[in-house]
């Protein structure tokens, strides 16, 4: 599939639930209202939509949320998606809390790769940032993923000034010790939060690199994946890749290859814009008519915006929270 700017769109991120066992301060409000079950896509609907996307040329699918591992039936869904002819890579982004018990079943179901979020190695700060999370459970989940056979696992860390920026090098060392990749993410202005000022908490990728350079020798790398990260390595431990997602300081839109399906079945064409198509309505309104779905997906590609414009102030630009968006 191509959009109107001739970008090839072959990557679909699916939010399988808006629910989560954590309430990370940058992602959710403390008292979130979650969607009633009837508004969420069923597993069969997710599968039907994914099959249509793969038939149209999607080569990579990432399951996300919310927390994908709190959705009942997730392992079976992985198994069925992995079997779609033409799909090359099935990945998942998880907070790691359920991986202690699910890493092995997920690996056996054919899940190819995992991204796991980790913002602090201090149990008290970890609890503060996630509001409910248990650091030891997540570290056990990270270790279970490796033991189950997952390779090229990547940690994601959202850096907030004055909260976890002092842990940048400890988190990096944690990743290097386990030969994991690590991506540092700048906070994005998705949804209204009251807990901190997003403008005041901004810590740029440039500042992260300066901090890393105090302890390691950073070597810039020309490598890229199909994502928005720019990669570096450190001379002291060359096995790990260090990525930076910098929506404020580095615009990655020109090479965008992805669209996002929300838990409600809305296809979002861009993380930072509201352009979307209601695929659930098409699916439920025209059962047994896959050509209607195909037409709706192809029509949606034509309205994919050229780029997002995140500003560094606290005014709400996108009202959707990340758990709705499928980060
Ligand atoms: N629950 C899973 C997790 O935390 O990995 C998957 C969903 S979560 C929305 C996906 C990623 O988005 C996580 O790495 C999280 O840290 C990141 N994220 C959430 N809200 C964000 C925001 N406002 N700005 C930047 N990254 C955010
Ligand atoms: Fe849950 Fe992930 Fe959002 Fe944290 S970032 S609240 S773990 S969905």
PDB file of C-alpha atoms in Angstrom, residues 290-300:
ATOM      1  CA  UNK A 290     -14.175  -8.264   2.682  1.00  0.00           C
ATOM      2  CA  UNK A 291     -14.076  -6.035  -0.428  1.00  0.00           C
ATOM      3  CA  UNK A 292     -15.795  -3.287   1.614  1.00  0.00           C
ATOM      4  CA  UNK A 293     -13.006  -3.477   4.157  1.00  0.00           C
ATOM      5  CA  UNK A 294     -10.356  -3.476   1.464  1.00  0.00           C
ATOM      6  CA  UNK A 295     -11.894  -0.375  -0.107  1.00  0.00           C
ATOM      7  CA  UNK A 296     -12.052   1.422   3.245  1.00  0.00           C
ATOM      8  CA  UNK A 297      -8.406   0.620   4.053  1.00  0.00           C
ATOM      9  CA  UNK A 298      -7.182   1.790   0.651  1.00  0.00           C
ATOM     10  CA  UNK A 299      -9.284   4.984   0.923  1.00  0.00           C
ATOM     11  CA  UNK A 300      -7.753   5.665   4.344  1.00  0.00           C
TER      12      UNK A 300
END
